[in-house]
Coordinates of C-alpha atoms and ligand atoms in Angstrom, one line a residue:
X1 CA 22.2 -13.6 12.5
X2 CA 19.1 -13.5 10.3
X3 CA 18.7 -9.7 10.4
X4 CA 21.9 -9.4 8.5
X5 CA 20.3 -11.2 5.5
X6 CA 16.7 -9.9 5.8
X7 CA 15.3 -6.5 6.6
X8 CA 13.3 -6.6 9.9
X9 CA 10.5 -4.6 8.2
X10 CA 10.3 -7.3 5.5
X11 CA 10.2 -10.0 8.1
X12 CA 7.4 -8.1 10.0
X13 CA 5.2 -7.5 7.0
X14 CA 6.1 -10.8 5.3
X15 CA 4.7 -12.6 8.4
X16 CA 1.4 -10.7 8.1
X17 CA 1.0 -10.9 4.3
X18 CA 3.2 -13.7 3.1
X19 CA 1.7 -13.8 -0.4
X20 CA 2.7 -10.1 -1.1
X21 CA 6.2 -10.0 -2.5
X22 CA 8.6 -7.4 -1.0
X23 CA 8.8 -4.0 -2.7
X24 CA 10.8 -4.3 -5.9
X25 CA 12.7 -1.1 -5.5
X26 CA 16.4 -0.4 -5.2
X27 CA 17.1 2.2 -2.6
X28 CA 19.8 4.5 -3.9
X29 CA 21.9 6.4 -1.4
X30 CA 20.8 9.8 -2.9
X31 CA 18.6 12.7 -2.0
X32 CA 16.0 13.5 -4.7
X33 CA 15.3 17.2 -5.3
X34 CA 12.1 17.8 -7.2
X35 CA 9.1 20.1 -7.5
X36 CA 6.6 21.6 -9.9
X37 CA 7.6 23.1 -13.2
X38 CA 9.9 26.2 -12.8
X39 CA 9.7 26.1 -9.0
X40 CA 13.4 26.3 -8.8
X41 CA 14.5 22.8 -8.0
X42 CA 17.5 22.8 -10.4
X43 CA 18.8 25.9 -8.7
X44 CA 18.4 24.3 -5.3
X45 CA 20.2 21.1 -6.5
X46 CA 23.1 23.1 -7.8
X47 CA 23.5 25.0 -4.5
X48 CA 23.1 21.8 -2.4
X49 CA 25.7 20.1 -4.4
X50 CA 28.0 23.0 -3.8
X51 CA 27.4 23.1 -0.1
X52 CA 27.3 19.4 0.6
X53 CA 29.5 17.6 -1.8
X54 CA 29.5 14.6 0.6
X55 CA 25.8 13.9 -0.2
X56 CA 24.6 12.9 -3.7
X57 CA 21.7 15.1 -4.8
X58 CA 19.8 14.1 -7.9
X59 CA 16.8 15.3 -9.9
X60 CA 13.9 13.1 -11.1
X61 CA 15.5 12.4 -14.5
X62 CA 18.6 11.0 -12.7
X63 CA 16.5 8.2 -11.1
X64 CA 15.6 5.1 -13.2
X65 CA 12.4 3.3 -12.8
X66 CA 12.5 1.1 -9.7
X67 CA 15.0 3.3 -7.9
X68 CA 14.1 5.2 -4.8
X69 CA 16.0 7.9 -2.9
X70 CA 16.6 8.0 0.9
X71 CA 15.0 11.4 1.1
X72 CA 13.0 13.8 -1.0
X73 CA 13.4 17.6 -1.0
X74 CA 10.2 19.1 -2.4
X75 CA 10.8 22.6 -3.9
X76 CA 7.7 24.8 -4.2
X77 CA 7.8 28.3 -5.6
X78 CA 6.9 31.2 -3.4
X79 CA 5.0 32.8 -6.3
X80 CA 1.8 31.0 -5.5
X81 CA 0.4 28.2 -3.2
X82 CA 0.5 24.6 -4.3
X83 CA -2.1 23.1 -6.6
X84 CA -3.4 19.6 -6.7
X85 CA -1.1 18.7 -9.6
X86 CA 1.9 20.0 -7.6
X87 CA 0.9 17.7 -4.7
X88 CA 0.7 14.8 -7.2
X89 CA 4.4 15.5 -8.2
X90 CA 5.4 15.0 -4.6
X91 CA 3.2 11.9 -4.3
X92 CA 5.0 10.3 -7.2
X93 CA 8.4 11.3 -6.0
X94 CA 7.9 10.1 -2.4
X95 CA 5.9 7.0 -3.1
X96 CA 8.6 4.7 -1.7
X97 CA 10.4 7.3 0.5
X98 CA 9.1 8.5 3.8
X99 CA 11.6 11.2 4.5
X100 CA 10.4 14.5 2.9
X101 CA 11.7 18.0 3.4
X102 CA 9.7 20.8 1.8
X103 CA 11.2 24.1 0.7
X104 CA 9.6 27.3 -0.6
X105 CA 12.0 28.7 -3.2
X106 CA 12.7 32.3 -4.4
X107 CA 12.0 33.8 -1.1
X108 CA 14.3 36.8 -2.0
X109 CA 11.8 37.8 -4.7
X110 CA 8.6 37.3 -2.7
X111 CA 8.2 39.2 0.5
X112 CA 5.1 37.3 1.5
X113 CA 6.8 33.9 1.2
X114 CA 5.9 33.0 4.8
X115 CA 2.2 33.3 4.0
X116 CA 2.7 31.1 1.0
X117 CA 4.7 28.6 3.1
X118 CA 1.9 28.5 5.7
X119 CA -0.7 28.0 2.9
X120 CA 1.5 25.3 1.3
X121 CA 1.9 23.5 4.6
X122 CA -1.9 23.6 5.1
X123 CA -2.6 22.4 1.6
X124 CA -0.1 19.5 1.9
X125 CA -1.4 18.4 5.3
X126 CA -5.0 18.4 3.9
X127 CA -3.8 16.5 0.8
X128 CA -2.4 13.5 2.7
X129 CA -2.0 13.0 6.4
X130 CA 1.4 11.4 5.8
X131 CA 2.8 14.9 5.2
X132 CA 1.7 16.3 8.6
X133 CA 5.2 16.1 10.1
X134 CA 7.0 17.4 7.0
X135 CA 9.4 20.3 7.9
X136 CA 8.9 23.5 5.7
X137 CA 11.7 26.0 5.1
X138 CA 12.4 28.9 2.9
X139 CA 15.3 29.0 0.4
X140 CA 16.7 31.4 -2.2
X141 CA 19.1 29.3 -4.3
X142 CA 19.5 31.7 -7.2
X143 CA 18.6 35.2 -5.8
X144 CA 18.5 38.1 -8.1
X145 CA 20.2 40.2 -5.4
X146 CA 22.3 39.2 -2.4
X147 CA 23.7 35.8 -1.4
X148 CA 21.8 32.5 -1.5
X149 CA 19.9 31.4 1.6
X150 CA 19.8 27.6 2.0
X151 CA 20.9 27.0 5.6
X152 CA 17.5 26.2 6.9
X153 CA 17.1 23.6 4.3
X154 CA 20.5 22.1 5.1
X155 CA 19.6 22.0 8.8
X156 CA 16.2 20.3 8.2
X157 CA 17.8 17.8 5.8
X158 CA 20.5 17.0 8.3
X159 CA 18.0 16.4 11.0
X160 CA 16.0 14.1 8.7
X161 CA 19.0 12.2 7.5
X162 CA 20.3 11.8 11.0
X163 CA 17.1 10.3 12.2
X164 CA 18.1 6.7 13.1
X165 CA 14.7 5.3 12.0
X166 CA 15.1 6.7 8.5
X167 CA 15.8 3.4 6.7
X168 CA 13.1 1.7 8.6
X169 CA 10.6 4.4 7.8
X170 CA 11.5 4.4 4.1
X171 CA 11.1 0.6 4.0
X172 CA 7.8 0.9 5.7
X173 CA 6.7 3.5 3.2
X174 CA 7.7 1.3 0.3
X175 CA 5.8 -1.5 1.9
X176 CA 2.7 0.7 2.3
X177 CA 2.9 1.5 -1.4
X178 CA 3.3 -2.2 -2.2
X179 CA 0.3 -3.2 0.0
X180 CA -2.0 -0.5 -1.3
X181 CA -1.1 -1.6 -4.8
X182 CA -1.8 -5.3 -3.9
X183 CA -5.2 -4.4 -2.4
X184 CA -6.0 -2.3 -5.5
X185 CA -5.1 -5.1 -7.8
X186 CA -7.3 -7.5 -5.9
X187 CA -10.2 -5.1 -6.1
X188 CA -9.7 -4.4 -9.7
X189 CA -9.5 -8.1 -10.5
X190 CA -13.0 -8.4 -9.2
X191 CA -14.5 -5.1 -10.3
X192 CA -12.4 -4.9 -13.5
X193 CA -13.8 -2.0 -15.6
X194 CA -12.9 -3.8 -18.8
X195 CA -14.8 -6.9 -17.8
X196 CA -17.8 -4.8 -16.5
X197 CA -17.9 -3.0 -19.9
X198 CA -17.7 -6.2 -21.8
X199 CA -20.4 -7.8 -19.7
X200 CA -22.6 -4.8 -20.2
X201 CA -22.0 -4.9 -23.9
X202 CA -22.8 -8.6 -24.0
X203 CA -26.0 -8.1 -22.1
X204 CA -27.0 -5.2 -24.4
X205 CA -26.1 -7.4 -27.4
X206 CA -28.2 -10.3 -26.0
X207 CA -31.3 -8.0 -25.4
X208 CA -30.9 -6.4 -28.8
X209 CA -30.5 -9.8 -30.7
X210 CA -33.7 -11.2 -29.1
X211 CA -35.6 -7.9 -29.7
X212 CA -34.5 -7.7 -33.3
X213 CA -35.8 -11.2 -34.1
X214 CA -39.0 -10.6 -32.2
X215 CA -39.6 -7.3 -33.9
X216 CA -38.5 -8.6 -37.3
X217 CA -41.0 -11.5 -37.0
X218 CA -44.0 -9.3 -36.1
X219 CA -43.0 -6.6 -38.6
X220 CA -42.9 -9.1 -41.4
X221 CA -46.3 -10.6 -40.3
X222 CA -47.9 -7.2 -40.2
X223 CA -46.3 -6.2 -43.5
X224 CA -47.5 -9.4 -45.2
X225 CA -51.1 -9.0 -43.9
X226 CA -51.4 -5.4 -44.9
X227 CA -49.8 -5.9 -48.3
X228 CA -52.0 -8.9 -49.0
X229 CA -55.2 -7.0 -48.0
X230 CA -54.1 -4.0 -50.1
X231 CA -53.4 -6.3 -53.1
X232 CA -56.8 -8.0 -52.7
X233 CA -58.6 -4.6 -52.5
X234 CA -56.8 -3.0 -55.4
X235 CA -56.9 -6.0 -57.7
X236 CA -60.6 -6.5 -57.1
X237 CA -61.3 -2.9 -57.8
X238 CA -59.2 -3.0 -60.9
X239 CA -61.0 -6.1 -62.2
X240 CA -64.4 -4.6 -61.5
X241 CA -63.5 -1.4 -63.1
X242 CA -62.2 -3.0 -66.3
X243 CA -65.4 -5.2 -66.5
X244 CA -67.7 -2.2 -66.1
X245 CA -65.9 -0.1 -68.7
X246 CA -65.7 -2.9 -71.3
X247 CA -69.4 -3.6 -70.7
X248 CA -70.3 0.1 -71.3
X249 CA -68.1 0.2 -74.3
X250 CA -69.6 -3.0 -75.8
X251 CA -73.2 -2.0 -75.1
X252 CA -72.6 1.3 -76.8
X253 CA -71.2 -0.6 -79.8
X254 CA -74.2 -3.0 -79.7
X255 CA -76.6 -0.2 -80.0
X256 CA -75.2 0.5 -83.5
X257 CA -74.7 -3.0 -84.8
X258 CA -76.4 -3.9 -88.1
X259 CA -78.0 -7.3 -88.7
X260 CA -75.3 -8.2 -91.1
X261 CA -72.6 -7.1 -88.7
X262 CA -73.8 -9.3 -85.8
X263 CA -71.5 -12.3 -86.3
X264 CA -68.5 -10.0 -86.6
X265 CA -69.6 -8.1 -83.5
X266 CA -69.9 -11.3 -81.5
X267 CA -66.3 -12.1 -82.4
X268 CA -65.2 -8.6 -81.4
X269 CA -66.9 -9.1 -78.0
X270 CA -64.9 -12.3 -77.5
X271 CA -61.7 -10.4 -78.4
X272 CA -62.4 -7.5 -76.0
X273 CA -63.2 -9.8 -73.1
X274 CA -60.0 -11.8 -73.7
X275 CA -58.1 -8.5 -73.7
X276 CA -59.7 -7.5 -70.4
X277 CA -58.8 -11.0 -68.9
X278 CA -55.2 -10.5 -70.2
X279 CA -55.0 -7.0 -68.6
X280 CA -56.3 -8.2 -65.3
X281 CA -54.1 -11.2 -65.3
X282 CA -51.0 -9.1 -66.0
X283 CA -52.1 -6.7 -63.3
X284 CA -52.4 -9.6 -60.8
X285 CA -48.9 -10.9 -61.6
X286 CA -47.3 -7.5 -61.5
X287 CA -48.9 -6.5 -58.2
X288 CA -48.2 -9.7 -56.5
X289 CA -44.6 -9.7 -57.8
X290 CA -44.2 -6.2 -56.3
X291 CA -45.6 -7.5 -53.0
X292 CA -43.2 -10.4 -53.0
X293 CA -40.2 -8.2 -53.8
X294 CA -41.2 -5.8 -51.0
X295 CA -41.4 -8.7 -48.5
X296 CA -38.1 -10.1 -49.6
X297 CA -39.6 -13.3 -51.0
X298 CA -38.5 -14.7 -54.4
X299 CA -41.1 -13.4 -57.0
X300 CA -41.4 -16.9 -58.4
X301 CA -43.4 -17.8 -55.3
X302 CA -46.3 -15.7 -56.8
X303 CA -49.1 -18.1 -58.0
X304 CA -48.6 -18.2 -61.8
X305 CA -52.0 -19.7 -62.9
X306 CA -53.6 -17.7 -65.7
X307 CA -57.3 -16.6 -65.8
X308 CA -59.5 -17.9 -68.6
X309 CA -62.5 -16.2 -70.2
X310 CA -65.6 -17.7 -68.7
X311 CA -67.7 -19.7 -71.2
X312 CA -71.2 -18.2 -71.8
X313 CA -73.3 -19.4 -74.7
X314 CA -73.9 -17.3 -77.8
X315 CA -76.9 -14.8 -77.7
X316 CA -80.3 -16.5 -78.6
X317 CA -80.8 -14.6 -81.8
X318 CA -82.7 -17.3 -83.8
X319 CA -85.0 -18.9 -81.3
X320 CA -87.9 -16.5 -81.4
X321 CA -90.5 -18.1 -83.8
X322 CA -93.6 -16.8 -82.0
X323 CA -92.4 -13.3 -81.9
X324 CA -91.4 -13.4 -85.6
X325 CA -94.8 -14.8 -86.6
X326 CA -96.4 -12.0 -84.5
X327 CA -94.3 -9.4 -86.2
X328 CA -95.0 -10.9 -89.7
X329 CA -98.7 -10.7 -88.8
X330 CA -98.6 -7.1 -87.5
X331 CA -96.3 -6.0 -90.3
X332 CA -98.4 -7.7 -92.9
X333 CA -101.6 -6.2 -91.5
X334 CA -100.0 -2.7 -91.4
X335 CA -98.6 -3.2 -95.0
X336 CA -102.1 -4.4 -96.1
X337 CA -103.7 -1.3 -94.5
X338 CA -101.2 1.0 -96.2
X339 CA -101.7 -0.8 -99.5
X340 CA -105.5 -0.5 -99.3
X341 CA -105.5 3.1 -98.3
X342 CA -103.1 4.1 -101.0
X343 CA -105.0 2.1 -103.7
X344 CA -108.3 3.8 -102.7
X345 CA -106.6 7.2 -102.9
X346 CA -105.0 6.3 -106.2
X347 CA -108.4 5.0 -107.6
X348 CA -110.0 8.3 -106.7
X349 CA -107.3 10.4 -108.2
X350 CA -106.6 8.5 -111.4
X351 CA -109.4 6.0 -112.2
X352 CA -107.8 5.1 -115.5
X353 CA -104.8 3.7 -113.7
X354 CA -106.6 1.5 -111.2
X355 CA -104.8 -1.8 -112.0
X356 CA -101.4 -0.3 -112.2
X357 CA -102.1 1.7 -109.0
X358 CA -103.2 -1.5 -107.2
X359 CA -99.9 -3.2 -108.2
X360 CA -97.8 -0.3 -107.0
X361 CA -99.7 0.1 -103.7
X362 CA -99.4 -3.6 -103.1
X363 CA -95.7 -3.4 -103.6
X364 CA -95.5 -0.4 -101.2
X365 CA -97.6 -2.3 -98.6
X366 CA -95.2 -5.3 -98.9
X367 CA -92.2 -3.0 -98.6
X368 CA -93.6 -1.3 -95.5
X369 CA -94.5 -4.7 -94.0
X370 CA -90.9 -6.0 -94.8
X371 CA -89.3 -2.9 -93.3
X372 CA -91.3 -3.1 -90.1
X373 CA -90.6 -6.8 -89.7
X374 CA -86.9 -6.2 -90.4
X375 CA -86.5 -3.2 -88.1
X376 CA -88.3 -4.9 -85.3
X377 CA -86.1 -8.0 -85.7
X378 CA -82.9 -5.8 -85.6
X379 CA -84.0 -3.9 -82.5
X380 CA -84.8 -7.3 -80.9
X381 CA -81.4 -8.6 -81.9
X382 CA -79.7 -5.5 -80.4
X383 CA -81.7 -5.9 -77.2
X384 CA -80.7 -9.6 -77.0
X385 CA -77.1 -8.7 -77.6
X386 CA -77.2 -6.0 -75.1
X387 CA -78.6 -8.3 -72.4
X388 CA -76.1 -11.0 -73.5
X389 CA -73.2 -8.5 -73.1
X390 CA -74.5 -7.7 -69.6
X391 CA -74.5 -11.4 -68.7
X392 CA -71.1 -11.9 -70.1
X393 CA -69.7 -8.9 -68.2
X394 CA -71.2 -10.2 -65.0
X395 CA -69.8 -13.7 -65.6
X396 CA -66.4 -12.2 -66.4
X397 CA -66.5 -10.0 -63.3
X398 CA -67.3 -12.9 -61.0
X399 CA -64.7 -15.0 -62.7
X400 CA -62.1 -12.3 -62.3
X401 CA -63.1 -11.8 -58.7
X402 CA -62.6 -15.4 -58.1
X403 CA -59.3 -15.4 -59.9
X404 CA -58.1 -12.4 -57.8
X405 CA -59.2 -14.1 -54.5
X406 CA -57.6 -17.4 -55.5
X407 CA -54.3 -15.9 -56.7
X408 CA -54.0 -13.6 -53.7
X409 CA -54.8 -16.4 -51.3
X410 CA -52.3 -18.8 -53.0
X411 CA -49.7 -16.0 -52.8
X412 CA -50.5 -15.3 -49.2
X413 CA -50.1 -19.0 -48.3
X414 CA -46.8 -19.3 -50.2
X415 CA -45.4 -16.2 -48.6
X416 CA -46.6 -17.2 -45.2
X417 CA -44.7 -20.4 -45.5
X418 CA -41.6 -18.6 -46.8
X419 CA -41.8 -16.2 -43.8
X420 CA -42.3 -19.1 -41.4
X421 CA -39.1 -20.6 -42.8
X422 CA -37.4 -17.2 -42.3
X423 CA -38.6 -17.1 -38.7
X424 CA -37.1 -20.6 -38.2
X425 CA -33.8 -19.5 -39.7
X426 CA -33.8 -16.3 -37.5
X427 CA -34.6 -18.3 -34.4
X428 CA -31.8 -20.8 -35.1
X429 CA -29.4 -17.9 -35.6
X430 CA -30.6 -16.2 -32.5
X431 CA -30.2 -19.4 -30.5
X432 CA -26.6 -19.7 -31.7
X433 CA -25.9 -16.0 -30.8
X434 CA -27.5 -16.3 -27.4
X435 CA -25.5 -19.5 -26.7
X436 CA -22.2 -17.7 -27.7
X437 CA -23.1 -14.7 -25.5
X438 CA -24.1 -16.9 -22.6
X439 CA -20.9 -18.9 -22.7
X440 CA -18.9 -15.7 -22.6
X441 CA -21.0 -14.2 -19.8
X442 CA -20.6 -17.4 -17.8
X443 CA -16.8 -17.2 -18.4
X444 CA -16.8 -13.7 -17.1
X445 CA -18.9 -14.6 -14.1
X446 CA -16.6 -17.5 -13.3
X447 CA -13.5 -15.2 -13.6
X448 CA -15.2 -12.6 -11.4
X449 CA -16.1 -15.2 -8.7
X450 CA -12.6 -16.6 -8.9
X451 CA -11.1 -13.1 -8.4
X452 CA -13.6 -12.4 -5.6
X453 CA -12.5 -15.6 -3.9
X454 CA -8.9 -14.7 -4.3
X455 CA -9.6 -11.2 -3.0
X456 CA -11.5 -12.5 0.0
X457 CA -8.7 -14.9 0.8
X458 CA -5.9 -12.4 0.4
X459 CA -7.4 -9.0 1.3
X460 CA -7.7 -9.4 5.0
X461 CA -4.0 -10.2 5.5
X462 CA -3.1 -7.4 3.1
X463 CA -5.2 -4.9 5.0
X464 CA -3.9 -6.2 8.3
X465 CA -0.4 -5.7 7.1
X466 CA -1.2 -2.3 5.8
X467 CA -2.7 -1.2 9.1
X468 CA 0.3 -2.5 10.9
X469 CA 2.7 -0.7 8.5
X470 CA 0.8 2.6 9.0
X471 CA 0.8 2.1 12.7
X472 CA 4.5 1.5 12.6
X473 CA 5.0 4.6 10.5
X474 CA 2.9 6.9 12.8
X475 CA 4.7 5.4 15.8
X476 CA 8.2 5.7 14.3
X477 CA 8.1 9.5 14.6
X478 CA 8.1 9.2 18.4
X479 CA 10.4 6.1 18.5
X480 CA 13.8 6.3 19.9
X481 CA 15.0 4.6 16.7
X482 CA 16.0 1.2 15.8
X483 CA 19.7 0.3 16.4
X484 CA 21.7 -0.5 13.3
X485 CA 19.1 0.8 10.8
X486 CA 20.8 3.9 9.7
X487 CA 21.6 4.0 6.1
X488 CA 24.8 4.8 4.4
X489 CA 23.9 8.4 3.7
X490 CA 23.2 9.0 7.4
X491 CA 26.5 7.5 8.3
X492 CA 28.3 9.7 5.8
X493 CA 26.6 12.8 7.1
X494 CA 27.2 11.9 10.7
X495 CA 30.8 11.3 10.1
X496 CA 31.1 14.5 8.1
X497 CA 29.4 16.5 10.8
X498 CA 31.1 14.9 13.8
X499 CA 34.3 17.0 14.4
X500 CA 33.6 19.9 11.9
X501 CA 30.6 21.4 13.7
Ligands
GTP1 N1 14.6 35.4 -7.8 C1 14.9 34.1 -7.8 N2 14.8 33.4 -8.9 C2 15.1 32.0 -8.8 C3 15.5 31.4 -7.7 N3 15.7 30.1 -7.9 C4 15.4 29.9 -9.2 N4 15.0 31.1 -9.8 C5 14.6 31.3 -11.2 O1 13.5 30.5 -11.5 C6 13.6 30.0 -12.8 C7 13.5 28.5 -12.7 O2 14.6 28.0 -12.0 P1 15.0 26.5 -12.1 O3 16.0 26.2 -11.0 O4 15.5 26.2 -13.5 O5 13.7 25.8 -11.8 P2 13.3 24.3 -12.1 O6 12.2 24.0 -11.2 O7 14.5 23.4 -12.2 O8 12.7 24.5 -13.6 P3 12.3 23.3 -14.5 O9 13.4 22.3 -14.4 O10 12.3 24.0 -15.9 O11 11.0 22.9 -14.1 C8 14.9 30.5 -13.3 O12 14.7 31.6 -14.1 C9 15.7 30.9 -12.1 O13 16.6 32.0 -12.4 C10 15.6 32.2 -6.5 O14 16.0 31.7 -5.4 N5 15.3 33.5 -6.6
MG2 MG1 15.1 22.0 -13.6

């Protein structure tokens, strides 16, 4: 007979959900007594063992993982109604066992234990409908006064253990747990929180990588543009400022130059102009190097060409023949006039010295004429030099302006090409990153669709089997029982009770 080798419940469920393996639990022929902390379960176990030595009672610690009892006695204290965590203790203890008897302990010490019992029954019924038929009794296993009261529990336990459908119900309950677990695993395989978190992280990483490259590119372009414009403005201002100040300085010096000092002064002008060129050149290099460093470009990309002093001819100091002749004429006339006037005055004052006076007056006239011509020539030279300095400064200024514009432009081009290269490098790195992320995302999507396919294929039969198991469980309460399905514990109790009661 096949039933001798295989449980009928296993055959029933196995036909509905063949891919779900049977519950991997070992049914121990024991009654588990458990309950919340300090509820009194150890006292109840002790008393039960004393009263019913024919049945093996154990506490949670006595069961190893994978072992399930034939019945569970759930001990709750009469001190207060059950909490959610208390219900969870029962859920864990009776996961694979359908037969549950509930007891409110310490009823000797709590006069209102019946109210607590009613409340506990209501709470447990509301917690899970599987507990609706659970019998509730009051016990006092270790009373402070009087004798222990455990008869109601023994009676309820006997009735439960004598139920002929006990083994079948327990097996169905174990199957229910197994099927719920299988359905949960299928759902989790599809909606795996770990995979969902990883996919979300990958998508965030993808968006951030693309954004970082885009923002980095436009930030660098904006920074380059603004730095270059700033450099152009500041360097032009600096160059103009230096030209203006050197011109003022040299023109002031030119106003005091002597005729003899002119050649030396011209050399000094060259020297000052070269110094300004050097200063502006150094300023350009320094500023553009700073810009390069700030933009993360090697400073050697800054255009290194030096500025030269613009060539402007020497001042036209000699080429003024007509003016010189005019001055000689005017100076000579003025000197002659002075000489004649003085000699007339002298002749009147000292007629005896007329000849000597004429000589002296002539000399004075010549001296005055020479002074006039000399002074006029010096003033003229100074005016020429002054104009020449203005021209040189203007030439220097436009030359420096041009140098600034050229150098800034060259630097901008060099940096633009460096930044373009950086953009290429960034884009290549971004493409590699996106490719890696997309490959992983595709792998997750494939794994998810595989799991969904597996779930869609398996879940209907699992759910059908679960519905059938629950139907059998709810029906088994009113069944007449299944012949030959009583477990060993039931047989022992029945044999024990037979003649003795
Ligand atoms: N008054 C009275 N006290 C009891 C009764 N049963 C147990 N107690 C007391 O309740 C306390 C806890 O009893 P235990 O039997 O150790 O309870 P437990 O649930 O096994 O406790 P833990 O294993 O520590 O969680 C002890 O102080 C017992 O004396 C009872 O029926 N009446
Ligand atoms: Mg204990």
